[in-house]
PDB file of C-alpha atoms and ligand atoms in Angstrom:
ATOM      1  CA  MET A   1     -46.925 -38.062 148.669  1.00 90.00           C
ATOM      2  CA  ALA A   2     -48.236 -37.437 145.134  1.00 95.00           C
ATOM      3  CA  PHE A   3     -47.354 -39.970 142.485  1.00 94.00           C
ATOM      4  CA  ASP A   4     -45.812 -38.482 139.358  1.00 97.00           C
ATOM      5  CA  MET A   5     -47.821 -40.041 136.507  1.00 97.00           C
ATOM      6  CA  SER A   6     -45.263 -38.758 133.982  1.00 98.00           C
ATOM      7  CA  LYS A   7     -43.105 -41.693 135.113  1.00 98.00           C
ATOM      8  CA  PHE A   8     -45.222 -43.780 132.728  1.00 98.00           C
ATOM      9  CA  SER A   9     -44.408 -41.488 129.804  1.00 98.00           C
ATOM     10  CA  LEU A  10     -41.943 -42.696 127.168  1.00 98.00           C
ATOM     11  CA  GLN A  11     -41.749 -39.333 125.422  1.00 98.00           C
ATOM     12  CA  GLY A  12     -38.357 -38.891 123.739  1.00 98.00           C
ATOM     13  CA  LYS A  13     -37.406 -42.586 124.152  1.00 98.00           C
ATOM     14  CA  VAL A  14     -36.306 -44.862 121.299  1.00 99.00           C
ATOM     15  CA  ALA A  15     -37.584 -48.446 121.590  1.00 99.00           C
ATOM     16  CA  LEU A  16     -36.335 -51.397 119.515  1.00 99.00           C
ATOM     17  CA  VAL A  17     -38.722 -54.369 119.382  1.00 98.00           C
ATOM     18  CA  THR A  18     -37.164 -57.367 117.658  1.00 98.00           C
ATOM     19  CA  GLY A  19     -39.418 -59.431 115.393  1.00 98.00           C
ATOM     20  CA  GLY A  20     -41.997 -56.678 115.862  1.00 98.00           C
ATOM     21  CA  SER A  21     -43.880 -56.774 112.561  1.00 97.00           C
ATOM     22  CA  TYR A  22     -46.851 -58.713 113.964  1.00 96.00           C
ATOM     23  CA  GLY A  23     -48.036 -60.728 116.975  1.00 97.00           C
ATOM     24  CA  ILE A  24     -46.871 -59.968 120.504  1.00 98.00           C
ATOM     25  CA  GLY A  25     -44.021 -57.673 119.412  1.00 98.00           C
ATOM     26  CA  PHE A  26     -46.355 -55.532 117.316  1.00 98.00           C
ATOM     27  CA  ALA A  27     -48.815 -55.157 120.204  1.00 98.00           C
ATOM     28  CA  ILE A  28     -46.069 -54.256 122.684  1.00 98.00           C
ATOM     29  CA  ALA A  29     -44.643 -51.693 120.237  1.00 98.00           C
ATOM     30  CA  ASN A  30     -48.115 -50.159 119.869  1.00 98.00           C
ATOM     31  CA  GLY A  31     -48.330 -49.781 123.656  1.00 98.00           C
ATOM     32  CA  LEU A  32     -44.889 -48.149 123.844  1.00 98.00           C
ATOM     33  CA  ALA A  33     -45.802 -45.787 120.990  1.00 98.00           C
ATOM     34  CA  ALA A  34     -49.041 -44.793 122.763  1.00 98.00           C
ATOM     35  CA  ALA A  35     -46.870 -43.683 125.721  1.00 98.00           C
ATOM     36  CA  GLY A  36     -44.743 -41.524 123.395  1.00 98.00           C
ATOM     37  CA  ALA A  37     -41.842 -43.784 122.375  1.00 98.00           C
ATOM     38  CA  THR A  38     -40.405 -43.805 118.857  1.00 98.00           C
ATOM     39  CA  VAL A  39     -40.758 -47.375 117.652  1.00 98.00           C
ATOM     40  CA  VAL A  40     -38.066 -49.228 115.755  1.00 99.00           C
ATOM     41  CA  PHE A  41     -38.477 -52.872 114.805  1.00 98.00           C
ATOM     42  CA  ASN A  42     -36.689 -55.464 112.741  1.00 98.00           C
ATOM     43  CA  ASP A  43     -37.734 -58.638 111.066  1.00 97.00           C
ATOM     44  CA  ILE A  44     -36.041 -61.343 109.119  1.00 97.00           C
ATOM     45  CA  ASN A  45     -36.948 -60.276 105.574  1.00 97.00           C
ATOM     46  CA  GLN A  46     -38.137 -57.250 103.601  1.00 98.00           C
ATOM     47  CA  GLU A  47     -41.608 -58.691 103.071  1.00 98.00           C
ATOM     48  CA  LEU A  48     -42.238 -58.895 106.839  1.00 97.00           C
ATOM     49  CA  VAL A  49     -40.744 -55.447 107.417  1.00 98.00           C
ATOM     50  CA  ASP A  50     -43.007 -53.966 104.722  1.00 98.00           C
ATOM     51  CA  LYS A  51     -46.009 -55.758 106.230  1.00 98.00           C
ATOM     52  CA  GLY A  52     -45.050 -54.353 109.628  1.00 98.00           C
ATOM     53  CA  LEU A  53     -44.543 -50.804 108.310  1.00 98.00           C
ATOM     54  CA  ALA A  54     -48.011 -50.909 106.710  1.00 98.00           C
ATOM     55  CA  ALA A  55     -49.564 -52.218 109.956  1.00 98.00           C
ATOM     56  CA  TYR A  56     -47.911 -49.474 112.053  1.00 98.00           C
ATOM     57  CA  GLU A  57     -49.012 -46.848 109.527  1.00 98.00           C
ATOM     58  CA  ALA A  58     -52.584 -48.171 109.679  1.00 98.00           C
ATOM     59  CA  ALA A  59     -52.373 -47.820 113.478  1.00 98.00           C
ATOM     60  CA  GLY A  60     -51.273 -44.178 113.070  1.00 98.00           C
ATOM     61  CA  ILE A  61     -47.691 -44.883 114.202  1.00 98.00           C
ATOM     62  CA  LYS A  62     -44.536 -43.689 112.444  1.00 98.00           C
ATOM     63  CA  ALA A  63     -42.273 -46.706 112.913  1.00 98.00           C
ATOM     64  CA  TYR A  64     -38.807 -47.468 111.552  1.00 98.00           C
ATOM     65  CA  GLY A  65     -38.287 -50.986 110.171  1.00 98.00           C
ATOM     66  CA  TYR A  66     -35.005 -52.806 109.477  1.00 98.00           C
ATOM     67  CA  VAL A  67     -34.252 -56.158 107.903  1.00 98.00           C
ATOM     68  CA  CYS A  68     -32.017 -58.040 110.322  1.00 98.00           C
ATOM     69  CA  ASP A  69     -31.614 -61.620 111.488  1.00 98.00           C
ATOM     70  CA  VAL A  70     -31.105 -61.372 115.242  1.00 98.00           C
ATOM     71  CA  THR A  71     -28.850 -64.440 115.251  1.00 98.00           C
ATOM     72  CA  ASP A  72     -26.304 -62.677 112.999  1.00 98.00           C
ATOM     73  CA  GLU A  73     -24.060 -60.682 115.349  1.00 98.00           C
ATOM     74  CA  ASP A  74     -22.437 -58.532 112.639  1.00 98.00           C
ATOM     75  CA  ALA A  75     -25.836 -57.655 111.180  1.00 98.00           C
ATOM     76  CA  VAL A  76     -27.183 -56.768 114.647  1.00 99.00           C
ATOM     77  CA  GLN A  77     -24.171 -54.544 115.441  1.00 99.00           C
ATOM     78  CA  ALA A  78     -24.617 -52.791 112.063  1.00 98.00           C
ATOM     79  CA  MET A  79     -28.370 -52.341 112.645  1.00 99.00           C
ATOM     80  CA  VAL A  80     -27.861 -50.838 116.113  1.00 99.00           C
ATOM     81  CA  LYS A  81     -25.323 -48.331 114.676  1.00 98.00           C
ATOM     82  CA  LYS A  82     -27.728 -47.475 111.853  1.00 98.00           C
ATOM     83  CA  ILE A  83     -30.597 -46.936 114.317  1.00 98.00           C
ATOM     84  CA  ALA A  84     -28.375 -44.609 116.402  1.00 98.00           C
ATOM     85  CA  ALA A  85     -27.564 -42.553 113.298  1.00 98.00           C
ATOM     86  CA  GLU A  86     -31.047 -42.541 111.741  1.00 98.00           C
ATOM     87  CA  VAL A  87     -33.383 -42.519 114.759  1.00 98.00           C
ATOM     88  CA  GLY A  88     -31.400 -42.149 117.995  1.00 98.00           C
ATOM     89  CA  VAL A  89     -29.584 -44.230 120.597  1.00 98.00           C
ATOM     90  CA  ILE A  90     -31.818 -47.043 121.875  1.00 99.00           C
ATOM     91  CA  ASP A  91     -33.314 -46.499 125.359  1.00 99.00           C
ATOM     92  CA  ILE A  92     -35.587 -49.560 125.418  1.00 99.00           C
ATOM     93  CA  LEU A  93     -34.932 -53.019 123.962  1.00 99.00           C
ATOM     94  CA  VAL A  94     -37.663 -55.653 123.749  1.00 99.00           C
ATOM     95  CA  ASN A  95     -36.135 -59.031 122.860  1.00 99.00           C
ATOM     96  CA  ASN A  96     -39.278 -60.481 121.285  1.00 98.00           C
ATOM     97  CA  ALA A  97     -38.191 -62.409 118.161  1.00 98.00           C
ATOM     98  CA  GLY A  98     -38.623 -66.099 118.802  1.00 98.00           C
ATOM     99  CA  ILE A  99     -39.409 -69.467 117.277  1.00 98.00           C
ATOM    100  CA  ILE A 100     -40.704 -72.801 118.499  1.00 98.00           C
ATOM    101  CA  ARG A 101     -40.354 -76.382 117.201  1.00 98.00           C
ATOM    102  CA  ARG A 102     -42.855 -78.877 118.631  1.00 98.00           C
ATOM    103  CA  ILE A 103     -41.102 -82.227 118.232  1.00 98.00           C
ATOM    104  CA  PRO A 104     -40.716 -85.029 120.816  1.00 98.00           C
ATOM    105  CA  MET A 105     -37.182 -84.735 122.168  1.00 98.00           C
ATOM    106  CA  ILE A 106     -35.955 -88.159 121.071  1.00 98.00           C
ATOM    107  CA  GLU A 107     -37.188 -87.527 117.531  1.00 98.00           C
ATOM    108  CA  MET A 108     -35.713 -84.035 117.316  1.00 98.00           C
ATOM    109  CA  GLU A 109     -32.471 -83.453 115.431  1.00 98.00           C
ATOM    110  CA  SER A 110     -29.804 -81.546 117.300  1.00 98.00           C
ATOM    111  CA  LYS A 111     -29.634 -78.972 114.488  1.00 98.00           C
ATOM    112  CA  ASP A 112     -33.274 -78.068 115.204  1.00 98.00           C
ATOM    113  CA  PHE A 113     -32.595 -77.919 118.935  1.00 98.00           C
ATOM    114  CA  ARG A 114     -29.626 -75.602 118.272  1.00 98.00           C
ATOM    115  CA  LYS A 115     -31.693 -73.388 115.961  1.00 98.00           C
ATOM    116  CA  VAL A 116     -34.255 -72.723 118.713  1.00 98.00           C
ATOM    117  CA  ILE A 117     -31.508 -71.987 121.262  1.00 99.00           C
ATOM    118  CA  ASP A 118     -29.875 -69.686 118.712  1.00 98.00           C
ATOM    119  CA  VAL A 119     -32.982 -67.545 118.091  1.00 98.00           C
ATOM    120  CA  ASP A 120     -34.574 -67.667 121.550  1.00 99.00           C
ATOM    121  CA  LEU A 121     -31.495 -67.453 123.785  1.00 99.00           C
ATOM    122  CA  VAL A 122     -28.298 -66.536 121.919  1.00 99.00           C
ATOM    123  CA  ALA A 123     -29.970 -63.753 119.899  1.00 99.00           C
ATOM    124  CA  PRO A 124     -31.298 -61.878 122.980  1.00 99.00           C
ATOM    125  CA  TYR A 125     -27.697 -61.947 124.276  1.00 99.00           C
ATOM    126  CA  ILE A 126     -26.401 -60.662 120.906  1.00 99.00           C
ATOM    127  CA  VAL A 127     -28.902 -57.792 120.743  1.00 99.00           C
ATOM    128  CA  ALA A 128     -28.518 -56.860 124.426  1.00 99.00           C
ATOM    129  CA  LYS A 129     -24.726 -56.854 123.998  1.00 99.00           C
ATOM    130  CA  ALA A 130     -25.089 -54.460 121.054  1.00 99.00           C
ATOM    131  CA  VAL A 131     -27.352 -51.951 122.856  1.00 99.00           C
ATOM    132  CA  ILE A 132     -25.916 -51.947 126.402  1.00 99.00           C
ATOM    133  CA  PRO A 133     -22.869 -49.711 125.636  1.00 98.00           C
ATOM    134  CA  GLY A 134     -25.196 -46.968 124.291  1.00 98.00           C
ATOM    135  CA  MET A 135     -27.415 -47.321 127.373  1.00 98.00           C
ATOM    136  CA  MET A 136     -24.366 -47.051 129.664  1.00 98.00           C
ATOM    137  CA  GLU A 137     -23.347 -43.834 127.913  1.00 98.00           C
ATOM    138  CA  LYS A 138     -26.864 -42.429 128.210  1.00 98.00           C
ATOM    139  CA  GLY A 139     -27.030 -43.358 131.885  1.00 98.00           C
ATOM    140  CA  HIS A 140     -30.191 -45.446 131.642  1.00 98.00           C
ATOM    141  CA  GLY A 141     -31.736 -48.353 129.765  1.00 99.00           C
ATOM    142  CA  LYS A 142     -34.563 -50.874 129.836  1.00 99.00           C
ATOM    143  CA  ILE A 143     -34.280 -54.403 128.478  1.00 99.00           C
ATOM    144  CA  ILE A 144     -37.377 -56.596 128.371  1.00 99.00           C
ATOM    145  CA  ASN A 145     -36.810 -60.241 127.478  1.00 99.00           C
ATOM    146  CA  ILE A 146     -39.921 -62.061 126.295  1.00 99.00           C
ATOM    147  CA  CYS A 147     -39.886 -65.238 128.355  1.00 99.00           C
ATOM    148  CA  SER A 148     -42.650 -67.845 128.568  1.00 98.00           C
ATOM    149  CA  MET A 149     -44.563 -70.254 130.792  1.00 98.00           C
ATOM    150  CA  MET A 150     -41.763 -72.545 129.604  1.00 98.00           C
ATOM    151  CA  SER A 151     -39.280 -70.441 131.590  1.00 98.00           C
ATOM    152  CA  GLU A 152     -40.848 -72.312 134.553  1.00 98.00           C
ATOM    153  CA  LEU A 153     -42.648 -75.390 133.237  1.00 97.00           C
ATOM    154  CA  GLY A 154     -41.987 -78.213 130.855  1.00 97.00           C
ATOM    155  CA  ARG A 155     -44.306 -80.018 128.499  1.00 96.00           C
ATOM    156  CA  GLU A 156     -44.152 -82.698 125.810  1.00 97.00           C
ATOM    157  CA  THR A 157     -42.449 -81.659 122.529  1.00 98.00           C
ATOM    158  CA  VAL A 158     -40.971 -78.283 123.558  1.00 98.00           C
ATOM    159  CA  SER A 159     -37.598 -79.295 125.062  1.00 98.00           C
ATOM    160  CA  ALA A 160     -35.516 -76.793 123.067  1.00 98.00           C
ATOM    161  CA  TYR A 161     -37.975 -73.951 123.613  1.00 98.00           C
ATOM    162  CA  ALA A 162     -38.167 -74.625 127.376  1.00 98.00           C
ATOM    163  CA  ALA A 163     -34.370 -74.852 127.609  1.00 99.00           C
ATOM    164  CA  ALA A 164     -34.036 -71.537 125.759  1.00 99.00           C
ATOM    165  CA  LYS A 165     -36.748 -69.684 127.684  1.00 99.00           C
ATOM    166  CA  GLY A 166     -35.471 -71.028 131.025  1.00 99.00           C
ATOM    167  CA  GLY A 167     -32.017 -69.808 129.991  1.00 99.00           C
ATOM    168  CA  LEU A 168     -33.477 -66.441 129.013  1.00 99.00           C
ATOM    169  CA  LYS A 169     -34.834 -66.027 132.542  1.00 99.00           C
ATOM    170  CA  MET A 170     -31.291 -66.507 133.882  1.00 99.00           C
ATOM    171  CA  LEU A 171     -29.768 -64.223 131.215  1.00 99.00           C
ATOM    172  CA  THR A 172     -32.263 -61.620 132.464  1.00 99.00           C
ATOM    173  CA  ARG A 173     -31.018 -61.994 136.026  1.00 99.00           C
ATOM    174  CA  ASN A 174     -27.408 -61.865 134.876  1.00 99.00           C
ATOM    175  CA  ILE A 175     -27.838 -58.685 132.816  1.00 99.00           C
ATOM    176  CA  CYS A 176     -29.474 -57.161 135.905  1.00 99.00           C
ATOM    177  CA  SER A 177     -26.531 -58.313 138.028  1.00 98.00           C
ATOM    178  CA  GLU A 178     -23.856 -56.979 135.675  1.00 98.00           C
ATOM    179  CA  TYR A 179     -25.411 -53.712 134.515  1.00 98.00           C
ATOM    180  CA  GLY A 180     -27.826 -52.675 137.263  1.00 98.00           C
ATOM    181  CA  GLN A 181     -25.115 -50.312 138.548  1.00 98.00           C
ATOM    182  CA  TYR A 182     -25.404 -48.369 135.260  1.00 98.00           C
ATOM    183  CA  ASN A 183     -29.125 -47.726 135.824  1.00 98.00           C
ATOM    184  CA  ILE A 184     -30.052 -50.446 133.349  1.00 99.00           C
ATOM    185  CA  GLN A 185     -33.059 -52.558 134.288  1.00 99.00           C
ATOM    186  CA  CYS A 186     -33.450 -55.944 132.605  1.00 99.00           C
ATOM    187  CA  ASN A 187     -36.683 -57.805 133.284  1.00 99.00           C
ATOM    188  CA  GLY A 188     -38.580 -60.631 131.662  1.00 99.00           C
ATOM    189  CA  LEU A 189     -42.169 -60.577 130.507  1.00 99.00           C
ATOM    190  CA  GLY A 190     -43.672 -64.056 130.570  1.00 98.00           C
ATOM    191  CA  PRO A 191     -46.773 -64.338 128.412  1.00 98.00           C
ATOM    192  CA  GLY A 192     -49.129 -67.214 129.138  1.00 98.00           C
ATOM    193  CA  TYR A 193     -50.907 -68.847 126.220  1.00 98.00           C
ATOM    194  CA  ILE A 194     -51.560 -66.012 123.761  1.00 98.00           C
ATOM    195  CA  GLU A 195     -53.540 -66.011 120.516  1.00 97.00           C
ATOM    196  CA  THR A 196     -50.887 -65.428 117.834  1.00 96.00           C
ATOM    197  CA  PRO A 197     -49.797 -67.315 114.678  1.00 94.00           C
ATOM    198  CA  GLN A 198     -47.253 -69.166 116.875  1.00 93.00           C
ATOM    199  CA  THR A 199     -50.052 -70.876 118.839  1.00 96.00           C
ATOM    200  CA  ALA A 200     -52.567 -71.164 115.971  1.00 95.00           C
ATOM    201  CA  PRO A 201     -51.885 -74.923 115.501  1.00 95.00           C
ATOM    202  CA  LEU A 202     -52.895 -75.465 119.154  1.00 95.00           C
ATOM    203  CA  ARG A 203     -56.228 -73.712 118.687  1.00 95.00           C
ATOM    204  CA  GLU A 204     -57.406 -75.093 115.315  1.00 93.00           C
ATOM    205  CA  LEU A 205     -60.976 -76.354 115.267  1.00 91.00           C
ATOM    206  CA  GLN A 206     -61.297 -80.117 114.819  1.00 92.00           C
ATOM    207  CA  PRO A 207     -62.868 -81.549 111.629  1.00 92.00           C
ATOM    208  CA  ASP A 208     -66.128 -82.122 113.586  1.00 93.00           C
ATOM    209  CA  GLY A 209     -66.178 -78.455 114.682  1.00 92.00           C
ATOM    210  CA  SER A 210     -65.167 -79.168 118.276  1.00 92.00           C
ATOM    211  CA  ARG A 211     -62.341 -77.332 120.049  1.00 91.00           C
ATOM    212  CA  HIS A 212     -58.756 -78.623 119.743  1.00 94.00           C
ATOM    213  CA  PRO A 213     -57.984 -80.736 122.861  1.00 95.00           C
ATOM    214  CA  PHE A 214     -55.073 -78.384 123.695  1.00 96.00           C
ATOM    215  CA  ASP A 215     -57.435 -75.399 123.494  1.00 96.00           C
ATOM    216  CA  GLN A 216     -59.784 -77.109 125.967  1.00 94.00           C
ATOM    217  CA  PHE A 217     -56.814 -77.973 128.193  1.00 94.00           C
ATOM    218  CA  ILE A 218     -55.555 -74.364 128.296  1.00 96.00           C
ATOM    219  CA  ARG A 219     -58.985 -72.906 129.061  1.00 95.00           C
ATOM    220  CA  ALA A 220     -59.390 -75.392 131.924  1.00 95.00           C
ATOM    221  CA  LYS A 221     -55.876 -74.654 133.215  1.00 95.00           C
ATOM    222  CA  THR A 222     -56.288 -70.848 133.175  1.00 97.00           C
ATOM    223  CA  PRO A 223     -58.260 -69.222 136.028  1.00 96.00           C
ATOM    224  CA  ALA A 224     -59.266 -66.494 133.528  1.00 95.00           C
ATOM    225  CA  GLU A 225     -60.759 -69.349 131.388  1.00 95.00           C
ATOM    226  CA  ARG A 226     -59.486 -67.852 128.147  1.00 97.00           C
ATOM    227  CA  TRP A 227     -56.383 -67.468 126.006  1.00 98.00           C
ATOM    228  CA  GLY A 228     -54.544 -64.184 126.330  1.00 98.00           C
ATOM    229  CA  THR A 229     -54.401 -61.659 123.530  1.00 98.00           C
ATOM    230  CA  PRO A 230     -51.354 -59.653 122.422  1.00 98.00           C
ATOM    231  CA  GLU A 231     -53.148 -56.565 123.841  1.00 98.00           C
ATOM    232  CA  ASP A 232     -53.003 -58.131 127.327  1.00 98.00           C
ATOM    233  CA  LEU A 233     -49.229 -57.581 127.223  1.00 98.00           C
ATOM    234  CA  MET A 234     -49.293 -53.864 126.378  1.00 98.00           C
ATOM    235  CA  GLY A 235     -49.758 -52.456 129.912  1.00 98.00           C
ATOM    236  CA  PRO A 236     -47.265 -54.796 131.633  1.00 98.00           C
ATOM    237  CA  ALA A 237     -44.652 -54.074 128.920  1.00 99.00           C
ATOM    238  CA  LEU A 238     -45.206 -50.327 129.290  1.00 98.00           C
ATOM    239  CA  PHE A 239     -44.662 -50.621 133.046  1.00 98.00           C
ATOM    240  CA  LEU A 240     -41.353 -52.455 132.548  1.00 99.00           C
ATOM    241  CA  ALA A 241     -40.236 -49.967 129.861  1.00 99.00           C
ATOM    242  CA  SER A 242     -41.034 -46.896 131.955  1.00 98.00           C
ATOM    243  CA  ASP A 243     -39.379 -45.019 134.817  1.00 98.00           C
ATOM    244  CA  ALA A 244     -42.222 -46.295 137.030  1.00 98.00           C
ATOM    245  CA  SER A 245     -40.306 -49.598 137.266  1.00 98.00           C
ATOM    246  CA  ASP A 246     -36.822 -48.172 137.920  1.00 98.00           C
ATOM    247  CA  PHE A 247     -36.278 -50.291 141.075  1.00 98.00           C
ATOM    248  CA  VAL A 248     -37.649 -53.481 139.467  1.00 98.00           C
ATOM    249  CA  ASN A 249     -34.718 -55.477 138.112  1.00 99.00           C
ATOM    250  CA  GLY A 250     -34.044 -59.116 137.253  1.00 99.00           C
ATOM    251  CA  GLN A 251     -37.697 -60.157 137.607  1.00 99.00           C
ATOM    252  CA  VAL A 252     -40.020 -62.038 135.283  1.00 98.00           C
ATOM    253  CA  LEU A 253     -43.536 -60.614 135.202  1.00 99.00           C
ATOM    254  CA  TYR A 254     -45.910 -63.398 134.153  1.00 98.00           C
ATOM    255  CA  VAL A 255     -48.985 -62.295 132.239  1.00 98.00           C
ATOM    256  CA  ASP A 256     -50.776 -65.612 132.137  1.00 98.00           C
ATOM    257  CA  GLY A 257     -54.354 -65.216 133.403  1.00 98.00           C
ATOM    258  CA  GLY A 258     -53.196 -67.032 136.558  1.00 98.00           C
ATOM    259  CA  ILE A 259     -51.902 -70.339 135.091  1.00 97.00           C
ATOM    260  CA  LEU A 260     -48.741 -70.443 137.203  1.00 98.00           C
ATOM    261  CA  ALA A 261     -50.749 -69.882 140.416  1.00 97.00           C
ATOM    262  CA  TYR A 262     -53.216 -72.676 139.778  1.00 97.00           C
ATOM    263  CA  ILE A 263     -52.906 -76.424 140.420  1.00 93.00           C
ATOM    264  CA  GLY A 264     -55.695 -77.158 137.908  1.00 90.00           C
ATOM    265  CA  ARG A 265     -59.294 -78.289 138.159  1.00 84.00           C
ATOM    266  CA  GLN A 266     -60.193 -81.594 139.767  1.00 83.00           C
ATOM    267  CA  PRO A 267     -61.406 -83.943 136.976  1.00 79.00           C
TER     268      PRO A 267
HETATM  269  P1  NAP B   1     -44.601 -65.035 116.214  1.00 80.37           P
HETATM  270  O1  NAP B   1     -46.018 -64.711 115.913  1.00 80.37           O
HETATM  271  O2  NAP B   1     -44.004 -66.238 115.641  1.00 80.37           O
HETATM  272  O3  NAP B   1     -43.623 -63.765 116.013  1.00 80.37           O
HETATM  273  C1  NAP B   1     -42.248 -63.784 116.272  1.00 80.37           C
HETATM  274  C2  NAP B   1     -41.548 -62.821 115.333  1.00 80.37           C
HETATM  275  O4  NAP B   1     -40.122 -62.996 115.415  1.00 80.37           O
HETATM  276  C3  NAP B   1     -41.930 -63.052 113.880  1.00 80.37           C
HETATM  277  O5  NAP B   1     -42.115 -61.819 113.231  1.00 80.37           O
HETATM  278  C4  NAP B   1     -40.720 -63.800 113.370  1.00 80.37           C
HETATM  279  O6  NAP B   1     -40.530 -63.761 111.983  1.00 80.37           O
HETATM  280  C5  NAP B   1     -39.607 -63.074 114.103  1.00 80.37           C
HETATM  281  N1  NAP B   1     -38.353 -63.811 114.022  1.00 80.37           N
HETATM  282  C6  NAP B   1     -38.169 -65.158 114.137  1.00 80.37           C
HETATM  283  N2  NAP B   1     -36.859 -65.460 113.975  1.00 80.37           N
HETATM  284  C7  NAP B   1     -36.216 -64.278 113.771  1.00 80.37           C
HETATM  285  C8  NAP B   1     -34.870 -63.927 113.528  1.00 80.37           C
HETATM  286  N3  NAP B   1     -33.896 -64.849 113.493  1.00 80.37           N
HETATM  287  N4  NAP B   1     -34.564 -62.623 113.340  1.00 80.37           N
HETATM  288  C9  NAP B   1     -35.520 -61.684 113.374  1.00 80.37           C
HETATM  289  N5  NAP B   1     -36.817 -61.937 113.589  1.00 80.37           N
HETATM  290  C10 NAP B   1     -37.170 -63.223 113.780  1.00 80.37           C
HETATM  291  O7  NAP B   1     -44.537 -65.161 117.743  1.00 80.37           O
HETATM  292  P2  NAP B   1     -45.396 -64.500 118.898  1.00 80.37           P
HETATM  293  O8  NAP B   1     -46.366 -65.512 119.342  1.00 80.37           O
HETATM  294  O9  NAP B   1     -45.818 -63.092 118.604  1.00 80.37           O
HETATM  295  O10 NAP B   1     -44.215 -64.505 119.930  1.00 80.37           O
HETATM  296  C11 NAP B   1     -43.337 -63.417 120.173  1.00 80.37           C
HETATM  297  C12 NAP B   1     -42.466 -63.808 121.345  1.00 80.37           C
HETATM  298  O11 NAP B   1     -43.297 -64.167 122.458  1.00 80.37           O
HETATM  299  C13 NAP B   1     -41.587 -65.044 121.084  1.00 80.37           C
HETATM  300  O12 NAP B   1     -40.351 -64.864 121.726  1.00 80.37           O
HETATM  301  C14 NAP B   1     -42.364 -66.171 121.721  1.00 80.37           C
HETATM  302  O13 NAP B   1     -41.555 -67.234 122.102  1.00 80.37           O
HETATM  303  C15 NAP B   1     -42.946 -65.462 122.907  1.00 80.37           C
HETATM  304  N6  NAP B   1     -44.126 -66.086 123.513  1.00 80.37           N
HETATM  305  C16 NAP B   1     -45.240 -66.352 122.792  1.00 80.37           C
HETATM  306  C17 NAP B   1     -46.367 -66.893 123.432  1.00 80.37           C
HETATM  307  C18 NAP B   1     -47.638 -67.204 122.736  1.00 80.37           C
HETATM  308  O14 NAP B   1     -48.518 -67.827 123.353  1.00 80.37           O
HETATM  309  N7  NAP B   1     -47.848 -66.798 121.499  1.00 80.37           N
HETATM  310  C19 NAP B   1     -46.299 -67.137 124.790  1.00 80.37           C
HETATM  311  C20 NAP B   1     -45.126 -66.878 125.486  1.00 80.37           C
HETATM  312  C21 NAP B   1     -44.042 -66.347 124.843  1.00 80.37           C
HETATM  313  P3  NAP B   1     -41.061 -65.052 111.103  1.00 80.37           P
HETATM  314  O15 NAP B   1     -42.521 -64.826 110.927  1.00 80.37           O
HETATM  315  O16 NAP B   1     -40.260 -65.004 109.868  1.00 80.37           O
HETATM  316  O17 NAP B   1     -40.766 -66.289 111.918  1.00 80.37           O
HETATM  317  C1  GCO B   2     -46.504 -74.596 123.463  1.00 80.37           C
HETATM  318  C2  GCO B   2     -46.617 -73.125 123.270  1.00 80.37           C
HETATM  319  C3  GCO B   2     -45.789 -72.301 124.225  1.00 80.37           C
HETATM  320  C4  GCO B   2     -46.320 -70.906 124.288  1.00 80.37           C
HETATM  321  C5  GCO B   2     -45.827 -69.989 125.312  1.00 80.37           C
HETATM  322  C6  GCO B   2     -46.323 -70.281 126.675  1.00 80.37           C
HETATM  323  O1  GCO B   2     -46.376 -75.311 122.484  1.00 80.37           O
HETATM  324  O2  GCO B   2     -46.595 -75.017 124.622  1.00 80.37           O
HETATM  325  O3  GCO B   2     -46.374 -72.693 121.981  1.00 80.37           O
HETATM  326  O4  GCO B   2     -44.714 -72.755 124.690  1.00 80.37           O
HETATM  327  O5  GCO B   2     -46.244 -70.283 123.057  1.00 80.37           O
HETATM  328  O6  GCO B   2     -44.473 -69.712 125.238  1.00 80.37           O
HETATM  329  O7  GCO B   2     -46.007 -69.251 127.528  1.00 80.37           O
END
């Protein structure tokens, strides 16, 4: 039986990547564009959107950028309507926008905890809710929620982030459960430790020029013995966005250099 490679093509598809002006979202959007998708992204202010538009242009991609805070439901509903009118009805949603606060739990204020839950868990629900009706009408849709190692593991200082990303894994399964019958696939992509501005504080060189202890810890904990790059996520995201994954639903695909499979090196 011959495999139809065109299943990996995203020609004619409209993909919204939230928070996609740089970092992981930007890389994923580049991968989707290379497979033929029209890329739409949003970010929280005009400056970031302009920076993103310039970066896509430099990469040879015609992207559409919108200013929108993904925690603001009215703004998200308005953006999704605008995208339908100006670009087309969304076929692929990548819930990528996210934040982290690294504060020991008993020192954290509940308003900070709530803020992380709002951006990393409630917003993916808000955006998915806004795009699913259009996907149901079209008869297909792909939703990729950007999860994390912290969808499975805990660590000091990231209680809100872990609670949100663990919740996002279950939101993924629930969207699959509720809308799988409409040919909508919702999967998670779980990056390991990736070199982006979000993790820069964990990789800073020490004043004496040595590696940050967390950097050493991650290299030792990763069978690949390196941090991931945003580019490492492009192929896995393309798979989940394409027809090649039409019977994959409710899963989280971890792209972590093997961290979750490994007990760690004996000291
Ligand atoms: P990043 O560099 O901080 O980028 C996240 C993007 O989301 C930024 O453009 C950010 O804008 C935007 N954003 C934040 N709040 C928003 C809001 N309310 N509305 C709209 N946009 C908003 O992060 P990244 O490292 O590329 O991470 C992207 C995603 O991957 C996140 O969900 C993150 O949790 C996840 N992740 C990252 C890693 C990693 O190792 N880096 C690993 C696993 C999962 P601002 O610049 O204004 O904040
Ligand atoms: C941290 C990190 C993370 C990662 C990522 C792991 O402080 O431990 O920032 O949580 O960014 O989500 O997959």
